[in-house]
JSON list of C-alpha atoms in Angstrom, two decimals:
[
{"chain": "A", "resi": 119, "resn": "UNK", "atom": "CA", "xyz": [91.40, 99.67, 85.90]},
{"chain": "A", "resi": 120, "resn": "UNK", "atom": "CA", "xyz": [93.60, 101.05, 88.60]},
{"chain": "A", "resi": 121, "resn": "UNK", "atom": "CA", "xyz": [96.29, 98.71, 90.58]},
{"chain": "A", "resi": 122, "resn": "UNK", "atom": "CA", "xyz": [97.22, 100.07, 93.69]},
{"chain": "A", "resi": 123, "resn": "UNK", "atom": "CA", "xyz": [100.20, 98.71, 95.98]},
{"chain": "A", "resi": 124, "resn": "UNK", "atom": "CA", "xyz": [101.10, 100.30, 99.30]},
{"chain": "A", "resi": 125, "resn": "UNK", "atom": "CA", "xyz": [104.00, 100.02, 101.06]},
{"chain": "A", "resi": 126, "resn": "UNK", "atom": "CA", "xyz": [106.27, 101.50, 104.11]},
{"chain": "A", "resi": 127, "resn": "UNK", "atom": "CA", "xyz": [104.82, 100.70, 106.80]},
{"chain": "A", "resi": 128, "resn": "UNK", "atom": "CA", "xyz": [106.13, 99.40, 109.81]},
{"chain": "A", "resi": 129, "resn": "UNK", "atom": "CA", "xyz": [106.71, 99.88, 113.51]},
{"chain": "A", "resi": 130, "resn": "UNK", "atom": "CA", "xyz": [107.93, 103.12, 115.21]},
{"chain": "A", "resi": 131, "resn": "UNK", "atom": "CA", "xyz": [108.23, 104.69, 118.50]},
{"chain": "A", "resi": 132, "resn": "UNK", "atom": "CA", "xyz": [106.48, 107.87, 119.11]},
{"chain": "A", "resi": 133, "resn": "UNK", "atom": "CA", "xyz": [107.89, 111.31, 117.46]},
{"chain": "A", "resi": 134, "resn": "UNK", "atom": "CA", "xyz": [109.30, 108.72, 114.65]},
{"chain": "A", "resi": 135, "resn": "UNK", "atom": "CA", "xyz": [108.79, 109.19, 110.78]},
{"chain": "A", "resi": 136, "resn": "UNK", "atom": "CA", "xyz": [107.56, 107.02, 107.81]},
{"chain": "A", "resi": 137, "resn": "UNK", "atom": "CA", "xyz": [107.05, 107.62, 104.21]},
{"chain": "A", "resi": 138, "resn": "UNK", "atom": "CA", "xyz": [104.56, 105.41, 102.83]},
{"chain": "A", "resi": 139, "resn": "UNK", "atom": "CA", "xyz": [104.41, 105.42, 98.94]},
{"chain": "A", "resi": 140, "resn": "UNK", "atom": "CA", "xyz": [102.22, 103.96, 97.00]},
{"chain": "A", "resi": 141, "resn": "UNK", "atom": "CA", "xyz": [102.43, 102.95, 93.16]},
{"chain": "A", "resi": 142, "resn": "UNK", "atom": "CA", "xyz": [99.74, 102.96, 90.41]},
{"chain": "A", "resi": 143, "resn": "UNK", "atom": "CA", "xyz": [99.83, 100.53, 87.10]},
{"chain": "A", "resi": 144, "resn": "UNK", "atom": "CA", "xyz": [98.64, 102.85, 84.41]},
{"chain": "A", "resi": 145, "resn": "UNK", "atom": "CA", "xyz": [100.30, 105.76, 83.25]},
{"chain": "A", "resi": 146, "resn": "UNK", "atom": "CA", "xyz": [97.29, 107.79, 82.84]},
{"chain": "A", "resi": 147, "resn": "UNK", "atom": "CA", "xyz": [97.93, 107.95, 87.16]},
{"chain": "A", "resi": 148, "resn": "UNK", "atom": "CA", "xyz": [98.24, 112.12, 86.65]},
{"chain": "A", "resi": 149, "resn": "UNK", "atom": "CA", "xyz": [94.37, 111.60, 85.52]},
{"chain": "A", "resi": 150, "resn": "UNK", "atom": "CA", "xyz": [93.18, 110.71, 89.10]},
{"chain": "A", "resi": 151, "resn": "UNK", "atom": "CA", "xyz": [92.61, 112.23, 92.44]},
{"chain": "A", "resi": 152, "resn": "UNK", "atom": "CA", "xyz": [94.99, 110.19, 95.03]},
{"chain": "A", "resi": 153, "resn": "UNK", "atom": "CA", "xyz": [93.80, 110.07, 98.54]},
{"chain": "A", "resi": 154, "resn": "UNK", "atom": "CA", "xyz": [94.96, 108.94, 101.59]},
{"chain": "A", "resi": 155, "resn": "UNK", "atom": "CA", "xyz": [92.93, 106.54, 104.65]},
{"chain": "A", "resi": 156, "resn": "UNK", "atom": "CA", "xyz": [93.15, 104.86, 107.67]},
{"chain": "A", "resi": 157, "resn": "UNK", "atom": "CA", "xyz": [91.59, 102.39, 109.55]},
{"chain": "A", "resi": 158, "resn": "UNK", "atom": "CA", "xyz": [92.00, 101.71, 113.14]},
{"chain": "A", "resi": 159, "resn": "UNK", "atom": "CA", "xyz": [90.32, 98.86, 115.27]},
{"chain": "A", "resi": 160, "resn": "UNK", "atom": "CA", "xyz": [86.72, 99.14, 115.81]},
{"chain": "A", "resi": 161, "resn": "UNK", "atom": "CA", "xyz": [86.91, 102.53, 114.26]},
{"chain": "A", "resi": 162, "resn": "UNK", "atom": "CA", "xyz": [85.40, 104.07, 110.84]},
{"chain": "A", "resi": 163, "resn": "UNK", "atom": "CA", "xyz": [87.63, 104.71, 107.86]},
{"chain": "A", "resi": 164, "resn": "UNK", "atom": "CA", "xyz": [89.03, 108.18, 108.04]},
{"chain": "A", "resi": 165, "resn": "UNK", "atom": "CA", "xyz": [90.33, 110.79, 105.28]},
{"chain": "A", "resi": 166, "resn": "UNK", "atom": "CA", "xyz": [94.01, 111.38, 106.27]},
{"chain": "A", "resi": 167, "resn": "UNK", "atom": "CA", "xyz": [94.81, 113.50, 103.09]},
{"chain": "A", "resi": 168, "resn": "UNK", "atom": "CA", "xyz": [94.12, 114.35, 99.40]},
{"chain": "A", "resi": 169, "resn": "UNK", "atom": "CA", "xyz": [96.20, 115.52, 96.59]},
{"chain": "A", "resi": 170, "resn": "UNK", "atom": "CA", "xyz": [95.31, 116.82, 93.30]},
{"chain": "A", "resi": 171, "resn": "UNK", "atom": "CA", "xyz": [95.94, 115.37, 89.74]},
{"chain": "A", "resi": 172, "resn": "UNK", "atom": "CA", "xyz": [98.71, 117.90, 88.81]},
{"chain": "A", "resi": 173, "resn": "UNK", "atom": "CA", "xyz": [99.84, 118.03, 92.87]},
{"chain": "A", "resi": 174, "resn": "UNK", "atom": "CA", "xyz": [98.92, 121.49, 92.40]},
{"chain": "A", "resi": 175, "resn": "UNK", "atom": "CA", "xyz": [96.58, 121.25, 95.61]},
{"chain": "A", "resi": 176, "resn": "UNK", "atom": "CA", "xyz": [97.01, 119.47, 98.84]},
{"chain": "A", "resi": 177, "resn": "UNK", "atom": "CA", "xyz": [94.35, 118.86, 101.59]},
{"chain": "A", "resi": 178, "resn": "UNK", "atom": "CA", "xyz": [95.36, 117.43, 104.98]},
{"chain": "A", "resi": 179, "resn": "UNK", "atom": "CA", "xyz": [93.04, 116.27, 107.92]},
{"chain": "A", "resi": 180, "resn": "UNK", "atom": "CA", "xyz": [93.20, 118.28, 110.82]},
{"chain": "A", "resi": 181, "resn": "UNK", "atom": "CA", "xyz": [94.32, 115.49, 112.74]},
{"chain": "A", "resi": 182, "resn": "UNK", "atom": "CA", "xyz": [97.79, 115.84, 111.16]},
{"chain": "A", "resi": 183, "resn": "UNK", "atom": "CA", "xyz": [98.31, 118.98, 109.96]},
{"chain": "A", "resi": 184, "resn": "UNK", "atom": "CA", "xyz": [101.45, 120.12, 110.50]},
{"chain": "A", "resi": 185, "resn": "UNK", "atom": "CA", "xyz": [103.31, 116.56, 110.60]},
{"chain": "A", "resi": 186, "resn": "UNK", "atom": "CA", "xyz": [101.86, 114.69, 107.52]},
{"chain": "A", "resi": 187, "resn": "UNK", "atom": "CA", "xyz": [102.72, 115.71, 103.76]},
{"chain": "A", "resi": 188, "resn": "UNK", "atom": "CA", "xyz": [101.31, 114.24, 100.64]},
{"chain": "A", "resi": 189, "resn": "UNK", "atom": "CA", "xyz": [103.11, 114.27, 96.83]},
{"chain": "A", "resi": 190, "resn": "UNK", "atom": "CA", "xyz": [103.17, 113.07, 93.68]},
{"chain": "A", "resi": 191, "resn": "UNK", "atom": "CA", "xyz": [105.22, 112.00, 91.12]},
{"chain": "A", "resi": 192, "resn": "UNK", "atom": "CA", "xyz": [102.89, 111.58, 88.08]},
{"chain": "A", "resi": 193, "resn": "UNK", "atom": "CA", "xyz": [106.18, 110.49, 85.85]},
{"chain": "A", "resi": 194, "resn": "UNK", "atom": "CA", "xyz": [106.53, 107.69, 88.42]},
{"chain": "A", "resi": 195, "resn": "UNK", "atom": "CA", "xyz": [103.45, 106.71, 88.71]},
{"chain": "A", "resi": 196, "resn": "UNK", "atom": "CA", "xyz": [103.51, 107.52, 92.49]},
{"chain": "A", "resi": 197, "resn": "UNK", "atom": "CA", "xyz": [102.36, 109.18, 95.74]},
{"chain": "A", "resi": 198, "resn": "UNK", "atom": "CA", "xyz": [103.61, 109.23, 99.18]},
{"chain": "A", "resi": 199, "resn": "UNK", "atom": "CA", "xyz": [102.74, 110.14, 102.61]},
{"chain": "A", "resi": 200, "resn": "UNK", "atom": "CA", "xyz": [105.30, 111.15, 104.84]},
{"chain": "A", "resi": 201, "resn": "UNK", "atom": "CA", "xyz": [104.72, 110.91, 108.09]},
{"chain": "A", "resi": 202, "resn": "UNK", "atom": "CA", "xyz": [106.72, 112.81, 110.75]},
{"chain": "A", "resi": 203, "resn": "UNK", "atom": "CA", "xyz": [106.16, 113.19, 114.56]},
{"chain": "A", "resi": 204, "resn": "UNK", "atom": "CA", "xyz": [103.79, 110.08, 114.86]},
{"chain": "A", "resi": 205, "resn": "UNK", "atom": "CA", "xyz": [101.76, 109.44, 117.76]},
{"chain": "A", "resi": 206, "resn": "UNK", "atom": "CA", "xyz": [100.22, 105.73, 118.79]},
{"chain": "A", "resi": 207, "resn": "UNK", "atom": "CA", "xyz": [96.75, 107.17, 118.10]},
{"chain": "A", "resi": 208, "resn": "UNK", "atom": "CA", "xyz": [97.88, 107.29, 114.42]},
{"chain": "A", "resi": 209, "resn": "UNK", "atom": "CA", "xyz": [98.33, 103.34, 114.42]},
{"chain": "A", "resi": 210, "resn": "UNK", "atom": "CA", "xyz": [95.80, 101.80, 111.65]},
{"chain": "A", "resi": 211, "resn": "UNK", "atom": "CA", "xyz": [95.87, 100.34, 108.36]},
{"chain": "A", "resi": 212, "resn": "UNK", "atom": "CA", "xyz": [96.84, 102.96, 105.87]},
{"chain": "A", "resi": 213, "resn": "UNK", "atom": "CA", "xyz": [95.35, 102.67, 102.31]},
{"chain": "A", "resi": 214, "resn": "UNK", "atom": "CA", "xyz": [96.09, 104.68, 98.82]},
{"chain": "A", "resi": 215, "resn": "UNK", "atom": "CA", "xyz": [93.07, 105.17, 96.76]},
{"chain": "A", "resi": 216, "resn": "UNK", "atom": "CA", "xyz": [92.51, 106.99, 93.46]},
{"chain": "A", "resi": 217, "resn": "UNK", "atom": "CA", "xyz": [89.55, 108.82, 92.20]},
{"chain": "A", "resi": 218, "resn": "UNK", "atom": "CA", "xyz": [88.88, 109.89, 88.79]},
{"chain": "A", "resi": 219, "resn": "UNK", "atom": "CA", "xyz": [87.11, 113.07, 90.25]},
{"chain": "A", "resi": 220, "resn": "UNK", "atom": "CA", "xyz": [88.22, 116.07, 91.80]},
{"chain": "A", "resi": 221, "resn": "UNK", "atom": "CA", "xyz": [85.38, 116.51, 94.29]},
{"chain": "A", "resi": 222, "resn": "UNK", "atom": "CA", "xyz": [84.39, 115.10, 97.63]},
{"chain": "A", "resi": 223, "resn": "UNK", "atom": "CA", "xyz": [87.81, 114.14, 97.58]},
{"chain": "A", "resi": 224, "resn": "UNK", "atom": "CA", "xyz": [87.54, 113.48, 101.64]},
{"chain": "A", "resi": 225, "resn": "UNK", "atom": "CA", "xyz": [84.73, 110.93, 100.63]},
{"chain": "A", "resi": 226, "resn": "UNK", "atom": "CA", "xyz": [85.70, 106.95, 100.95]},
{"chain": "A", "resi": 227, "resn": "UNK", "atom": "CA", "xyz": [82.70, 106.58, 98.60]},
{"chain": "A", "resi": 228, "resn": "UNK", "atom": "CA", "xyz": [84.33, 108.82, 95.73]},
{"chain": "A", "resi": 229, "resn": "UNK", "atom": "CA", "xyz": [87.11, 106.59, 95.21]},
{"chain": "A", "resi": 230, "resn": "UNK", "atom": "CA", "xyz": [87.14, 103.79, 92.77]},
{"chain": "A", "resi": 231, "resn": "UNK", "atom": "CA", "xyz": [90.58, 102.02, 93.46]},
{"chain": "A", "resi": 232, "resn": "UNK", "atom": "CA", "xyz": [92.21, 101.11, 96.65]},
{"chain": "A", "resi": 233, "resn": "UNK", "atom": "CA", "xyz": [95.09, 99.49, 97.59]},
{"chain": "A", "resi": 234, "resn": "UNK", "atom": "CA", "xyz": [95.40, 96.79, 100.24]},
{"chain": "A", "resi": 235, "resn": "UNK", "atom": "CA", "xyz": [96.68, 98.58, 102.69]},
{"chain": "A", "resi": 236, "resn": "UNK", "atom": "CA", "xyz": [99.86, 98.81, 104.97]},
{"chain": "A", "resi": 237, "resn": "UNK", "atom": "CA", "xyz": [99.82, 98.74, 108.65]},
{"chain": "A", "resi": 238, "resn": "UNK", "atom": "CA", "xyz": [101.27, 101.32, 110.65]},
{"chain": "A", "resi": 239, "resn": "UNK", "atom": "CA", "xyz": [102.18, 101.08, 114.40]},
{"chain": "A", "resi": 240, "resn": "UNK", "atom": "CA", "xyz": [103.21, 103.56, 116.40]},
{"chain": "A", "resi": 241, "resn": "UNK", "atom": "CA", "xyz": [104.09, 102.58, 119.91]},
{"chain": "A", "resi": 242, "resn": "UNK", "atom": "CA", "xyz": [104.32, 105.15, 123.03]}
]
């Protein structure tokens, strides 16, 4: 079993920044496939980005390309999202998940842990 805790989230105007980290209980963390989600009002949860076991390998919606970044610190038992440039439309309730596979990484249904998720607001 996987424990997953979220956190950095918060409220920001437009073209602001967050890093959102998230930290796993087991050391074995480099085995799994970390992804990132969100989940806006009345709205489907989304893939928002993807990052291999060894952090070799990086995947990114297109959505935020070019403003988010995902990493990992296996020794630390952590990953984080930074966030730069954020808009309102990427306000929703961000969650960490881990996979213990390496495909359909994009997939909510791959993943076996999630967090509970941290709300992030972006205001105009």
């Amino acid at each position: 079993q996987v424990q997953l805790v979220e956190s950095g989230g918060g409220l920001v105007q437009a073209g602001g920044s967050l890093s959102l980290s998230c930290v796993a209980s087991r050391r074995t963390f480099g085995i799994y496939t970390m992804g990132w989600f969100r989940q806006a009002p009345g709205k489907e949860r989304e893939f928002v980005a993807a990052i291999s076991r060894n952090g070799g390998l990086t995947s990114l919606a297109d959505s935020v390309k070019g403003r988010f970044t995902v990493s990992r610190d296996n020794a630390k038992n952590t990953v984080t999202l930074q966030m730069n440039n954020l808009k309102p439309e990427d306000t929703a309730v961000y969650y960490c998940a881990a996979s213990p596979r390496s495909d359909n990484y994009a997939a909510t249904r791959t993943y076996d842990y999630w967090g509970q998720g941290t709300q992030v607001t972006v205001s105009s």
